[in-house]
CSV table of C-alpha atoms in Angstrom, one decimal:
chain,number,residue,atom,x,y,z
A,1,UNK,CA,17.3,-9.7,-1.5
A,2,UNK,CA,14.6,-7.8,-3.0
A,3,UNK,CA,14.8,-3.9,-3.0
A,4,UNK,CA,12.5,-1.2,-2.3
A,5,UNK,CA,9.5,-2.9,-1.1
A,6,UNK,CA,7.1,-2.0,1.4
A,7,UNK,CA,6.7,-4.1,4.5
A,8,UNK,CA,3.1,-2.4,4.8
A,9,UNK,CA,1.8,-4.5,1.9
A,10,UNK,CA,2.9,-7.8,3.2
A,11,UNK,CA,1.6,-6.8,6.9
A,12,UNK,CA,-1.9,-6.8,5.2
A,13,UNK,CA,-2.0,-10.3,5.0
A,14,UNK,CA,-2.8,-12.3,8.4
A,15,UNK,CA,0.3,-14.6,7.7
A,16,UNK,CA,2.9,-12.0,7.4
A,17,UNK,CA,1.3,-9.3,9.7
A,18,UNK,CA,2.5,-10.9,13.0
A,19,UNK,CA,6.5,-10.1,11.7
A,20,UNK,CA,9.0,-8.0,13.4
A,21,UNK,CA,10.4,-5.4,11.4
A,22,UNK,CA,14.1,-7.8,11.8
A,23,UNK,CA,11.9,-10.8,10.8
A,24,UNK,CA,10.3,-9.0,8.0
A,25,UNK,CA,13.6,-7.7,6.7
A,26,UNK,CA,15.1,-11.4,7.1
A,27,UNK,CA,11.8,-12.9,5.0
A,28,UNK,CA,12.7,-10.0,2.1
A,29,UNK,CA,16.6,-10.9,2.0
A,30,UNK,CA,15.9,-14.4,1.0
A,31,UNK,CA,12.4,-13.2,-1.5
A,32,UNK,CA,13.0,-13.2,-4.8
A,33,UNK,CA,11.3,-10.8,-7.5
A,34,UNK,CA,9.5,-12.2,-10.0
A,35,UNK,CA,7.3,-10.6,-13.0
A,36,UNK,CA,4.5,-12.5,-15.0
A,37,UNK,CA,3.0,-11.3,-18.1
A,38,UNK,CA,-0.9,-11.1,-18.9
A,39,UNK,CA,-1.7,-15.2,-19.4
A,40,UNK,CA,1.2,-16.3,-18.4
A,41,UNK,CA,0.8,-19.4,-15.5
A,42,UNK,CA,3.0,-18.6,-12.8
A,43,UNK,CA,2.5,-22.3,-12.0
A,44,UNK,CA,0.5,-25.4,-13.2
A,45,UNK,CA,-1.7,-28.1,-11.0
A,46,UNK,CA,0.6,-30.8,-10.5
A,47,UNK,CA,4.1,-28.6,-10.2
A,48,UNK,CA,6.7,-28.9,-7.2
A,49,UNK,CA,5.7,-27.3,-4.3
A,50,UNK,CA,8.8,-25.2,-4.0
A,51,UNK,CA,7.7,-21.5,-2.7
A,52,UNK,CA,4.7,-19.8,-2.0
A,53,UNK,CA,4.0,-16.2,-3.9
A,54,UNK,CA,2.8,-12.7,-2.6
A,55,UNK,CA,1.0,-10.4,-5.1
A,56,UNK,CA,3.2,-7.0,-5.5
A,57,UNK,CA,1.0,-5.2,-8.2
A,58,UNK,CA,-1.3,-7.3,-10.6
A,59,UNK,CA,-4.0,-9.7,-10.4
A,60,UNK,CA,-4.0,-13.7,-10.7
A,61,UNK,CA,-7.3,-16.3,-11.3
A,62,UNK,CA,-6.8,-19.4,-9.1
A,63,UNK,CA,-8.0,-22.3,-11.2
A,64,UNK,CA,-8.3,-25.7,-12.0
A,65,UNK,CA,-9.1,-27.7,-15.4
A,66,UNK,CA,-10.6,-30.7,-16.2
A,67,UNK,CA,-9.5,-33.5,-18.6
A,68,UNK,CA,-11.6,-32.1,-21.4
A,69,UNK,CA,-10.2,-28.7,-20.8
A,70,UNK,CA,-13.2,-27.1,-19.1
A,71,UNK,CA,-12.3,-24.4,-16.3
A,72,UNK,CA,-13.2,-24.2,-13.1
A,73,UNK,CA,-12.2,-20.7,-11.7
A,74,UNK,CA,-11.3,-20.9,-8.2
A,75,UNK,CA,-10.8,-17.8,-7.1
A,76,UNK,CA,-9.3,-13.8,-8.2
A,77,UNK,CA,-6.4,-12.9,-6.0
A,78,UNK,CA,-5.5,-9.2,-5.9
A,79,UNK,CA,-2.6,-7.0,-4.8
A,80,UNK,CA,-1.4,-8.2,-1.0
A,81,UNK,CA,-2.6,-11.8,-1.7
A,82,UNK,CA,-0.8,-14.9,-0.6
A,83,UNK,CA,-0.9,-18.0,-2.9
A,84,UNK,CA,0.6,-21.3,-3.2
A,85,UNK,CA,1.6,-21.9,1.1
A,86,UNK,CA,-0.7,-25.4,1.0
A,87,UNK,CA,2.2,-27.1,-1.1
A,88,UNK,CA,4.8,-24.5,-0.3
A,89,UNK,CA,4.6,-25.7,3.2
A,90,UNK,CA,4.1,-30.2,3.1
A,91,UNK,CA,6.6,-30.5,-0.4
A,92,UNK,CA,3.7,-31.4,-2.5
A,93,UNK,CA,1.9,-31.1,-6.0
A,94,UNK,CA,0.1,-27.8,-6.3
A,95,UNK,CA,-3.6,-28.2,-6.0
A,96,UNK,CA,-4.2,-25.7,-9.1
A,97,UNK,CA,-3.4,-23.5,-11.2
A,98,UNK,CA,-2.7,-19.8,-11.5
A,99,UNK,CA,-2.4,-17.4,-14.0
A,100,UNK,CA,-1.7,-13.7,-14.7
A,101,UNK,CA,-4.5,-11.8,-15.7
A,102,UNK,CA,-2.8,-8.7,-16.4
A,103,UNK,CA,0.8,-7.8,-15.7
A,104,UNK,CA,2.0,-9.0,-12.4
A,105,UNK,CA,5.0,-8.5,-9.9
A,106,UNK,CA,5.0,-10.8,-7.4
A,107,UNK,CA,7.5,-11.9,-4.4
A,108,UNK,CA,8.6,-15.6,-4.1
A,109,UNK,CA,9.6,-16.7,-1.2
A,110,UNK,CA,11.3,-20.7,-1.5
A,111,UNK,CA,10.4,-23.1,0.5
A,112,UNK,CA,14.4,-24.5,1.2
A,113,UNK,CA,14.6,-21.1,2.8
A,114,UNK,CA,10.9,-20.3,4.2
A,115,UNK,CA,10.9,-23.6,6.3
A,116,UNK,CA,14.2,-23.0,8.6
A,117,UNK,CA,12.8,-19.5,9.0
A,118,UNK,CA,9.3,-21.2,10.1
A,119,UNK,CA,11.0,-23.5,12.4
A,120,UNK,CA,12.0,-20.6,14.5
A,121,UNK,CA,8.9,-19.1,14.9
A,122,UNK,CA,6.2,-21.3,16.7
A,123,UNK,CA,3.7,-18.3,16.7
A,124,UNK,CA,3.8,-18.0,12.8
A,125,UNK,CA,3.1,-21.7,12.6
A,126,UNK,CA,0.2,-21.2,14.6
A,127,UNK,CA,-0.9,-18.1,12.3
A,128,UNK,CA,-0.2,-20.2,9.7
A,129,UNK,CA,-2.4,-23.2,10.7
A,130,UNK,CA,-5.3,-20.7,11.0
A,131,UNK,CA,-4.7,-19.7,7.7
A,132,UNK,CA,-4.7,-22.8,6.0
A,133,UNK,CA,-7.8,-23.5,8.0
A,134,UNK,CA,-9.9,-20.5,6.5
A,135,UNK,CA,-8.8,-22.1,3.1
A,136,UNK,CA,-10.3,-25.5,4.4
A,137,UNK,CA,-12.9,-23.7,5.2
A,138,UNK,CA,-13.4,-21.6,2.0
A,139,UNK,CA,-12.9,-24.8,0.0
A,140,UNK,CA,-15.9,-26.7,1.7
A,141,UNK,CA,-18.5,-24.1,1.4
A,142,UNK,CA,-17.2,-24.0,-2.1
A,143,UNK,CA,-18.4,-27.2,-2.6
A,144,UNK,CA,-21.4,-26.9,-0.2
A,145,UNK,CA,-22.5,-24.1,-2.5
A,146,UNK,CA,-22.5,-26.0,-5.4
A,147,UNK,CA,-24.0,-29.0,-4.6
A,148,UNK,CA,-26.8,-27.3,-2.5
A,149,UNK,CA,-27.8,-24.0,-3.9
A,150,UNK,CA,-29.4,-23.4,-7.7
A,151,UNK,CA,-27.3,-21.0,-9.7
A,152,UNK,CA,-29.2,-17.6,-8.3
A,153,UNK,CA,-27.8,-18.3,-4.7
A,154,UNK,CA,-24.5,-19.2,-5.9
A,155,UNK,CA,-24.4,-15.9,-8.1
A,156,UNK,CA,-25.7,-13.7,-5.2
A,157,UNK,CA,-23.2,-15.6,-2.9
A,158,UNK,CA,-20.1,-14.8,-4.9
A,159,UNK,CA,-20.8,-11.2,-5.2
A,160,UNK,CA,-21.1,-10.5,-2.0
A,161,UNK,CA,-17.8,-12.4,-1.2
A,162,UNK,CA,-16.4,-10.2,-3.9
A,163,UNK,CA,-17.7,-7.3,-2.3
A,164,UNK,CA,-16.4,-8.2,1.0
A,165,UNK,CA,-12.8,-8.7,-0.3
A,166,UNK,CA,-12.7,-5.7,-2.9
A,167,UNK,CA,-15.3,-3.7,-2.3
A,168,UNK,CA,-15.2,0.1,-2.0
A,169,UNK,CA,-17.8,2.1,-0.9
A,170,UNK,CA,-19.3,4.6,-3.4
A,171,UNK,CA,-22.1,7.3,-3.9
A,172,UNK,CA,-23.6,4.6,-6.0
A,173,UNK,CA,-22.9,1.9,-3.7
A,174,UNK,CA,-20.3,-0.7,-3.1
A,175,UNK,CA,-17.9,-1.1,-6.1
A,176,UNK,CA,-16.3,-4.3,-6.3
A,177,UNK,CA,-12.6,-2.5,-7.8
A,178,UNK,CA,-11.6,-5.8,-9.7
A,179,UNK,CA,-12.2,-6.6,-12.9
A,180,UNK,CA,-14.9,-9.4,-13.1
A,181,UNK,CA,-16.4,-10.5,-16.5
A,182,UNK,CA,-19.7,-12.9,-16.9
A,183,UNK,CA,-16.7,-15.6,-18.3
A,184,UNK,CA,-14.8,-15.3,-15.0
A,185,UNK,CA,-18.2,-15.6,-12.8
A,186,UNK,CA,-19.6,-18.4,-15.4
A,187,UNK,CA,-16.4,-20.3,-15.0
A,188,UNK,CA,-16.7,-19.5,-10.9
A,189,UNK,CA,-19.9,-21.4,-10.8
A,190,UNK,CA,-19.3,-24.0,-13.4
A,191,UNK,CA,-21.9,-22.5,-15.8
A,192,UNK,CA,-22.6,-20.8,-18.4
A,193,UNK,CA,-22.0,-17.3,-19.6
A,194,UNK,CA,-25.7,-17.6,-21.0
A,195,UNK,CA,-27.3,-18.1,-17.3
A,196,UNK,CA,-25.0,-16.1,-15.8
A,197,UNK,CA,-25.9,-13.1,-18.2
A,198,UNK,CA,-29.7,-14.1,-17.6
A,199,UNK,CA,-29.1,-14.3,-13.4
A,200,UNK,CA,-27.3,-10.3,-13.6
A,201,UNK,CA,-29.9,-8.9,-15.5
A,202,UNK,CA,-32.2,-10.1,-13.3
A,203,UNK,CA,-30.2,-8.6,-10.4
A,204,UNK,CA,-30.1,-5.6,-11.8
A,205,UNK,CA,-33.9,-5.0,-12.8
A,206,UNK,CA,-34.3,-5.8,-9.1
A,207,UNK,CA,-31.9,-2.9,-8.4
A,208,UNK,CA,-29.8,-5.0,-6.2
A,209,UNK,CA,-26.7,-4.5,-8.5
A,210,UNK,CA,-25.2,-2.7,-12.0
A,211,UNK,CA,-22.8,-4.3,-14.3
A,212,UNK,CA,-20.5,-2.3,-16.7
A,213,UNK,CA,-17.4,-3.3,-18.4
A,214,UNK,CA,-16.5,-6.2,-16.3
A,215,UNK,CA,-17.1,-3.8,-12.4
A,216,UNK,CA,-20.1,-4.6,-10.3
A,217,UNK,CA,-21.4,-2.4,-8.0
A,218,UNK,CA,-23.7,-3.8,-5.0
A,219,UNK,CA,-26.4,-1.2,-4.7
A,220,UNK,CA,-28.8,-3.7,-2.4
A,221,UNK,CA,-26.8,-6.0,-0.3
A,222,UNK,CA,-29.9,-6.6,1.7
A,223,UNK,CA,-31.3,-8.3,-1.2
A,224,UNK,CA,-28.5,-10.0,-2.2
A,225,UNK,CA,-28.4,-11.7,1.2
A,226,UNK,CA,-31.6,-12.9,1.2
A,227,UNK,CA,-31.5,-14.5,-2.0
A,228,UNK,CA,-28.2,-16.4,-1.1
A,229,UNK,CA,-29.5,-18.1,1.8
């Protein structure tokens, strides 16, 4: 059982929302706590599927490597997130890999206990189906994007999904409030840092964005949009 933590963070996540408060307290009395340093992999491509995670405090990069130890970052998960369900849920390899990037505290939640919970609960199988079909979804326009678009599109593309899943609105515009440097969007795109320097100063002598110490704010997401399409 883990102590003191707030159902209200794991009801902002679609899969956990639908809960009870008894269901919710029988998820948290079989969770276990677990805390990751900065850089440390939680898990690699290739592990046990054993449990699936939810992001306490912290932040974690979803990414996969190649055999010459080039990175392809998949995605930036922040506080509330829900990782590692696809191979939590059919007993399989994971499908990437996922690392601190600062000091984390995260809930795991086992599979040997998840599943009989699950098998309970046809309605949270069904939220979990749609789920796992957003990340089908997600994956496929991934790839869409990269074999289709030129490097401007993809940049303006993946800002404005930042800004859509951290974005706060300022005086200035919309911050993204995650930490973002021109390594983590080159390594997004499968570029380089060089182009993808080049593509945000170009962005933000259109005014469309600025770019300080790893935060982006959107100032023109008109323009963003157009360019993306």
């Amino acid at each position: 059982m883990v102590p003191n933590i707030d159902p209200g963070l794991l009801r902002r996540n679609r899969l956990f929302g639908i809960l009870s408060d008894a269901e919710m307290q029988a998820v948290l009395d079989f969770a276990k706590l677990r805390r990751a340093a900065a850089e440390e992999r939680i898990f690699v491509k290739g592990d046990p599927g054993d449990s699936l995670y939810v992001i306490l405090r912290g932040r974690v990069a979803v990414q996969t490597e190649s055999q010459d130890a080039k990175v392809m970052l998949l995605n930036i998960l922040d506080t509330g997130a829900v990782f590692g369900e696809i191979a939590m849920l059919d007993g399989g390899e994971r499908t990437a890999t996922v690392v601190a990037q600062e000091p984390t505290e995260l809930l795991r939640i086992d599979r040997k206990d998840f599943m009989p919970f699950l098998e309970q609960r046809a309605d949270l199988c069904i939220r979990l189906m749609g789920v796992l079909c957003e990340r089908v979804r997600w994956t496929s326009a991934i790839i869409e994007d990269t074999v289709f678009l030129n490097v401007t599109r993809r940049l303006a593309k993946r800002i404005l999904m930042l800004a859509q899943s951290y974005g706060r609105q300022t005086e200035a515009g919309i911050k993204i409030a995650t930490f973002v440097s021109q390594e983590d969007l080159a390594n997004m795109l499968g570029v380089s840092r060089e182009i993808v320097n080049k593509t945000l100063k170009s962005f933000q002598s259109s005014g469309a964005i600025t770019y300080r110490n790893g935060y982006i704010v959107v100032q023109d997401e008109n323009f963003l949009d157009q360019i993306s399409r």
